[in-house]
């Protein structure tokens, strides 16, 4: 359809020169898949993502297999990634036991998954907000003692399916608590995709005011209402340089077959490449990887860039 | 899925207070539909769009029926819209004959459809760029003599399927030519959806330098690579207040069933409402209209907001 396999590069003013994409497809993207994805396929997926130039690839979760059966193979998968020495491979750990499992295998980066709302803490973790923070506290401290980098996910920062609007001060409270525990990095999640750019900018400004610097903040947008990339652009203008995305747009809300959940890494890379912001990612290789993964899963990628580029190649 | 039928409103700094959405679903959205949409359905669609609060609704095209069979009923459709006195109802006119047909029916706003590239002028109009501008010149002048508002579409402003990148000075040349003919408004089209925000800002700045003020510029983005809303946000920051969109995301490239073409009006309204920018549009009514139209066409809307909100209602 187009002679352009890449966008024209025309920088905009005052944007970061380089962005680190935190690729979540292998963990967040796959965790809700109904049919079990073979461990070998997951390992190949992660190796292909690394070959495409991604430098931070969230690999799996050391959660109890009962809760996330799809990721029950964490102990088998993680050792298969040993060759990826140049790539950061964070893993999710829900509690102390998960952390211990990850540390035994040599994980150097872990992530905890907190909520900004009581309702989601209850639904996802079966705890109150404060109870869930109390669980994370020794996990983060122990990880830091072990010299491991810790990311704190904060979900439902911009809206909650049960509560509706989420007060910003509540998000800030959770973020500062995670920082005080020792988290190196926070990922601000718009889990249901309702945020718009002003909302994003206000939260970022408020966090800065409360002593959380932009360079420890990542953004994790969902495309449920098509807003993810506009929100990303606003976050870039604020100076954010860590952006979560999922290859091929894997994952997200399970309400539709072509679920429009996580921001697709390809759509993000198209914009960043157009803006002249370095990511190290080869868009053609990444797209080929997502097309391959879509074949493994038996359904097309919801990423618009993947669809446009893969059609072009046909 | 969410308790939020609307986004939280959190304005961003230095954006326009109000935006005029130029709704193109009934013309641009439907023109490539293979099965004929009955005139009554088109009329109801436009009336519903007006009920949802849209104030500029491009109604049809007075092109030769041989080229766009779907819009061959322009003479039947246009008189059915007589009751919409508060709504601007521009119509596309390809040449002097089309203009005369529109004027006879009392059209008060017309649009001509130019290209920024030789290849598309050739493919779409079977003329060179200069030949096509020469055809538009008497059309625009005659329309102005008749006291009619004239919009000039400039397609392929950011990339061309045959030529690839499009030099900005060439876009500026076409835009200034249309302005000099007397066009009241120009719509900058990213027909293949490849633009990114820096590219958009550079074209807008260059046009301003060449004496084309922002208040005569509209933007027309396609979501082929998922970039439309990020580009729109950048254009808003530049001060653009006329934004083209298509209800339900109708239209666009015909290469896929769920073609990701025109920016969906609902996705746009979600962002504008979140930013506190007035549009006059009722998002619930608009979504209901797009769901209804999708039923008429027998396939789901590609708009992410329509999918999310219509699922929520189930």
XYZ file of C-alpha atoms in Angstrom, chain B:
314
model
C -15.365 -3.162 31.316
C -15.133 0.290 32.836
C -17.320 2.405 35.064
C -16.248 5.345 32.921
C -18.426 6.143 29.932
C -16.408 9.311 29.533
C -12.805 10.228 30.320
C -11.900 12.373 33.300
C -11.456 15.944 32.136
C -7.967 17.287 32.833
C -6.988 20.153 30.522
C -3.453 20.578 29.202
C -1.819 23.968 28.818
C -2.042 26.173 25.740
C -4.524 24.123 23.764
C -7.532 25.550 21.927
C -10.736 25.907 23.962
C -12.916 24.636 21.177
C -12.465 22.453 18.113
C -14.671 22.101 15.065
C -14.889 18.500 13.963
C -15.332 18.145 10.215
C -17.222 14.862 10.048
C -16.420 12.922 6.868
C -18.083 9.551 7.523
C -21.014 10.046 5.200
C -18.840 10.984 2.228
C -15.241 9.849 2.660
C -16.322 6.994 4.923
C -18.955 5.538 2.618
C -17.536 6.270 -0.819
C -15.561 3.039 -1.060
C -18.327 0.777 0.285
C -18.938 -1.992 -2.225
C -22.627 -2.633 -1.536
C -24.913 0.292 -2.172
C -26.064 2.028 0.983
C -29.704 3.136 0.506
C -30.242 6.883 0.303
C -32.614 6.710 3.269
C -29.884 5.135 5.395
C -27.409 7.845 4.431
C -29.950 10.531 5.283
C -30.681 8.929 8.638
C -26.945 8.611 9.299
C -26.433 12.318 8.711
C -29.454 13.264 10.815
C -28.175 11.083 13.651
C -24.727 12.664 13.384
C -26.337 16.071 13.664
C -28.388 14.906 16.670
C -25.113 13.796 18.282
C -23.933 17.396 18.048
C -21.729 17.440 14.973
C -21.988 20.819 13.268
C -20.045 20.197 10.053
C -21.018 17.037 8.216
C -19.670 16.415 4.747
C -22.737 15.006 3.057
C -21.862 13.586 -0.347
C -19.958 14.145 -3.564
C -21.204 15.505 -6.876
C -18.723 13.394 -8.776
C -19.620 11.447 -11.910
C -21.499 8.268 -10.817
C -19.130 6.202 -12.943
C -16.229 7.054 -10.605
C -17.991 6.776 -7.254
C -21.162 4.693 -7.733
C -21.848 4.722 -4.000
C -22.507 8.471 -4.088
C -24.518 8.476 -7.318
C -27.594 9.472 -5.298
C -26.289 12.929 -4.352
C -29.266 14.655 -6.037
C -31.688 12.488 -4.058
C -29.821 12.678 -0.766
C -29.034 16.358 -0.477
C -32.661 17.607 -0.457
C -33.442 15.170 2.388
C -31.096 17.182 4.601
C -33.027 20.441 4.257
C -34.183 20.317 7.850
C -30.642 20.554 9.215
C -30.507 24.316 9.216
C -27.932 24.647 11.968
C -25.483 22.230 10.373
C -22.893 22.988 7.708
C -23.213 20.363 4.977
C -20.245 20.624 2.619
C -20.224 18.520 -0.529
C -17.324 17.456 -2.703
C -17.241 18.811 -6.253
C -14.647 17.441 -8.674
C -15.170 19.994 -11.434
C -17.362 22.776 -12.774
C -20.180 20.415 -13.670
C -20.233 18.987 -10.131
C -20.246 22.487 -8.690
C -23.198 23.477 -10.836
C -25.142 20.397 -9.711
C -24.406 21.274 -6.074
C -25.312 24.943 -6.468
C -28.654 24.134 -8.105
C -29.557 22.173 -4.979
C -28.602 25.045 -2.712
C -25.250 23.804 -1.358
C -23.550 26.542 0.675
C -20.233 24.780 1.196
C -18.197 22.823 -1.307
C -14.843 21.091 -1.304
C -12.334 20.326 -4.032
C -9.947 17.393 -3.759
C -6.365 18.130 -4.768
C -3.217 16.062 -4.440
C 0.208 17.025 -3.191
C 1.865 14.526 -5.520
C 2.034 13.925 -9.244
C 1.423 10.190 -8.804
C -1.820 10.597 -6.923
C -3.029 13.379 -9.200
C -2.453 10.952 -12.040
C -4.060 7.966 -10.296
C -7.014 9.783 -8.796
C -7.672 12.502 -11.339
C -5.767 11.301 -14.410
C -4.056 14.680 -14.667
C -0.719 16.222 -13.830
C -0.576 18.241 -10.654
C -0.643 21.522 -12.540
C -3.439 20.331 -14.801
C -5.512 19.405 -11.776
C -4.908 22.792 -10.180
C -5.906 24.401 -13.465
C -9.198 22.502 -13.349
C -9.894 23.605 -9.778
C -9.146 27.255 -10.421
C -12.424 28.131 -12.218
C -14.358 25.855 -9.843
C -13.114 27.686 -6.782
C -13.489 31.095 -8.366
C -17.041 30.381 -9.508
C -17.965 29.005 -6.088
C -16.596 32.125 -4.436
C -18.546 34.302 -6.872
C -21.632 32.384 -5.793
C -20.835 33.221 -2.166
C -20.079 29.635 -1.266
C -17.496 28.506 1.299
C -14.734 26.436 -0.320
C -12.554 23.831 1.330
C -9.505 22.507 -0.476
C -8.429 18.977 0.359
C -4.737 18.337 -0.130
C -4.133 14.607 -0.098
C -0.814 12.742 0.299
C 0.754 15.588 2.283
C 3.015 13.277 4.296
C 3.721 10.337 2.050
C 2.588 8.801 -1.188
C 2.091 5.110 -1.982
C 4.047 5.396 -5.211
C 6.562 8.152 -4.517
C 7.263 7.503 -0.835
C 8.345 10.675 0.987
C 6.743 13.918 -0.225
C 8.854 17.084 -0.167
C 7.300 19.691 2.114
C 7.850 22.508 -0.381
C 5.672 20.627 -2.863
C 2.836 20.439 -0.320
C 3.270 24.127 0.389
C 3.122 24.916 -3.344
C -0.230 23.145 -3.718
C -1.597 24.737 -0.549
C -0.644 28.267 -1.526
C -2.054 27.718 -5.020
C -5.403 26.686 -3.534
C -5.347 29.636 -1.157
C -4.587 31.993 -4.037
C -7.573 30.625 -5.961
C -9.730 31.652 -3.022
C -10.151 28.524 -0.872
C -11.410 29.497 2.563
C -9.999 26.439 4.259
C -7.442 23.736 3.526
C -7.476 20.187 4.855
C -4.027 18.605 5.087
C -4.487 14.918 4.372
C -2.236 12.083 5.517
C -3.958 9.761 3.097
C -1.774 6.735 3.821
C -1.380 7.410 7.535
C 2.415 7.573 7.707
C 2.878 10.981 9.379
C 4.360 11.463 12.829
C 4.065 14.542 15.064
C 7.307 16.299 14.117
C 6.429 16.002 10.433
C 3.010 17.525 11.105
C 4.464 20.420 13.094
C 7.067 21.160 10.443
C 4.475 21.356 7.680
C 2.233 23.609 9.776
C 5.148 25.934 10.601
C 6.238 26.084 6.960
C 2.716 26.925 5.826
C 2.526 29.713 8.421
C 5.833 31.076 7.114
C 4.396 31.107 3.608
C 1.431 33.148 4.760
C -1.118 30.388 5.278
C -2.513 31.051 8.762
C -3.313 28.208 11.149
C -6.959 29.245 11.333
C -7.486 28.288 7.698
C -5.916 24.854 8.186
C -7.608 21.608 9.075
C -5.919 18.244 9.551
C -7.081 14.940 8.144
C -5.207 12.008 9.648
C -5.495 8.315 8.953
C -4.891 5.638 11.540
C -3.194 3.145 9.232
C -0.109 3.057 11.476
C -1.970 4.116 14.639
C -0.545 7.645 14.506
C -3.678 9.738 13.918
C -4.419 10.825 17.461
C -0.806 11.589 18.386
C -0.592 13.730 15.248
C -3.852 15.413 16.195
C -2.495 16.239 19.642
C 0.582 17.835 18.077
C -1.641 19.825 15.695
C -3.735 21.038 18.652
C -0.559 22.230 20.341
C 0.169 24.222 17.191
C -3.287 25.795 17.462
C -5.207 23.883 14.804
C -8.949 23.960 15.549
C -10.419 22.092 12.567
C -10.033 18.340 12.678
C -11.426 15.853 10.188
C -12.717 12.549 11.504
C -15.059 9.794 10.432
C -17.786 8.427 12.713
C -16.901 4.903 13.725
C -13.677 5.120 11.718
C -15.583 4.458 8.491
C -13.596 4.397 5.299
C -9.922 4.380 4.632
C -7.705 1.903 2.920
C -9.615 -1.014 1.484
C -6.808 -3.525 2.103
C -8.295 -5.141 5.200
C -11.752 -5.949 6.448
C -11.263 -3.943 9.606
C -9.510 -1.257 7.600
C -7.788 1.239 9.802
C -8.290 4.315 7.780
C -9.825 7.561 8.867
C -9.372 8.728 12.426
C -12.525 7.628 14.257
C -14.561 10.575 15.501
C -15.221 8.762 18.784
C -11.508 8.268 19.507
C -11.003 11.959 18.772
C -13.914 13.057 20.958
C -12.642 10.879 23.824
C -9.334 12.749 23.742
C -10.861 16.201 23.297
C -13.357 15.614 26.083
C -10.535 14.442 28.347
C -8.632 17.606 27.503
C -11.680 19.765 28.244
C -11.806 20.995 24.648
C -15.369 21.732 23.566
C -16.781 20.038 20.485
C -20.505 20.032 21.218
C -20.571 16.295 20.566
C -22.393 13.817 22.810
C -20.103 10.785 22.793
C -22.815 8.331 23.827
C -25.127 9.395 21.009
C -22.306 9.402 18.507
C -21.231 5.898 19.520
C -24.807 4.658 19.239
C -24.934 6.138 15.740
C -21.753 4.363 14.700
C -22.986 1.075 16.159
C -26.197 1.523 14.190
C -24.266 2.322 10.998
C -21.984 -0.682 11.525
C -25.118 -2.840 11.664
C -26.289 -1.341 8.368
C -22.929 -2.185 6.802
C -22.775 -5.626 8.394
C -19.387 -5.369 10.076
C -18.048 -3.972 13.331
C -16.669 -0.473 13.654
C -12.858 -0.289 13.696
C -13.032 2.537 16.270
C -11.493 1.436 19.535
C -13.714 3.761 21.531
C -16.825 2.451 19.797
C -15.778 -1.114 20.561
C -14.969 -0.365 24.188
C -18.128 1.651 24.853
C -20.497 -0.627 22.970
C -19.115 -3.657 24.763
C -19.603 -1.830 28.062
C -23.289 -1.343 27.280
C -23.894 -5.035 26.647
